[in-house]
Amino acid sequence: MGNFCRFEVLTAPPRPLPLRLVPVFLPFAGCPQRCLYCHQAAQTGQRPVSSADVLGRVEHALSQVQGPASVGLYGGSFTALPEALQRQVLECVLRHMDTWGARGQVRLSTRPDAVSPQLLGRLRRWGVDVVELGVQSFDSAVLARSGRGYTGAQAHAACRMVHDAGLGLGIQLLPGLPGHTQAHWQEDVERTLAAAPKVVRIYPCVVVGGTPLARLHAEGRYRPWELQATVELVAEVLPRLWRRGIRVIRVGLAPQPGFLLQAGPWHPALGNMARSVAMARMLTRAVGARRVERMIAPRWVQGDLWGHGRANAPVLARLGIVPQRVTFDANEGIRIWTV
Ligand code: SF4
């Protein structure tokens, strides 16, 4: 019997949002404390901002932007700012969006213990589309060790509140915090899937100079995850998030001038590395002992398919996936024909 051709559609990262996202960083704005690992100035390249300067910072940042774009207010605990200031900032964002023609999304990040149904309802009325919660972990013991000040149950409740207010939910995770094991990571991913966010950010814990975590590390009381293990652990969970249509919009901290990395699993292409490992594994499993005759993939996965520095090319070639057999288009899913 001759070989028959089999057609399959595999999961790929969901289509990126149509408009680019302009982040406006408001380091530590509203934060009630400095968390163990956090050094916003070094992580965002922006000076800390006081409440009095928040509006000016947003106004200045958006006046440089050529729209249309979505806007994200990040780097602090937006919902812990005074209510009148939150409103002024959001009015400022919408005013700029009006001048850009198309209305993008308004996003902001905050702590899970700095939201309430009333506050979220107000944000919705004031034009916010997505609230990203800096959950970090759903494990109460891990949260306590990092002095986060809320429990896993509170993080859950906050996720539900965001949904109930009719807002899009974002979840930020920080695998590798002190006491955070691989088992906690698997559990956090389960809980994230159950919370059904629209977007997820994964920031594997790194040691930034000048933080209390840097001191713990220097004293030998904290050991960060290894880079390669982190890539593997993130790669393992990405397809599960993609299958639910969850966009993983960031993996790892963006490189910033003056970023004082002391230790930990940081690489400027960490997301690209994890996504390409995930894709190579998915394809290897799907193709098995067969060979790919033809493949059509979404154009937004092109860089991830071949991998950082074309790291995936040898393993893909063994499956028959070589550039001559691959085309890219604007559809979702990786379509393969195997014999
Ligand atoms: S981790 Fe979040 S809440 Fe903690 S200091 Fe940094 S920005 Fe503020």
Short mmCIF file of C-alpha atoms and ligand atoms in Angstrom, two decimals, residues 28 31-35 37-38 40 75-77 111 136 148, ligand 1:
data_model
loop_
_atom_site.label_atom_id
_atom_site.label_comp_id
_atom_site.label_asym_id
_atom_site.label_seq_id
_atom_site.Cartn_x
_atom_site.Cartn_y
_atom_site.Cartn_z
CA PHE A 28 6.04 52.51 41.45
CA CYS A 31 2.66 50.96 44.99
CA PRO A 32 2.20 50.59 48.75
CA GLN A 33 5.63 48.95 49.11
CA ARG A 34 8.70 47.88 47.15
CA CYS A 35 8.43 44.18 46.41
CA TYR A 37 12.42 41.51 43.38
CA CYS A 38 11.19 44.76 41.86
CA GLN A 40 11.01 49.38 38.15
CA GLY A 75 5.05 49.79 36.00
CA GLY A 76 3.05 50.51 39.13
CA SER A 77 -0.28 49.89 40.84
CA ARG A 111 -1.95 44.51 42.14
CA GLN A 136 2.94 36.51 40.15
CA ARG A 148 3.41 40.43 48.31
S1 SF4 B 1 6.12 44.42 41.83
FE1 SF4 B 1 4.38 45.70 41.32
S2 SF4 B 1 3.49 46.27 43.30
FE2 SF4 B 1 5.57 45.54 43.72
S3 SF4 B 1 6.82 47.38 43.71
FE3 SF4 B 1 6.92 46.51 41.66
S4 SF4 B 1 5.32 47.58 40.49
FE4 SF4 B 1 4.90 47.91 42.69
#
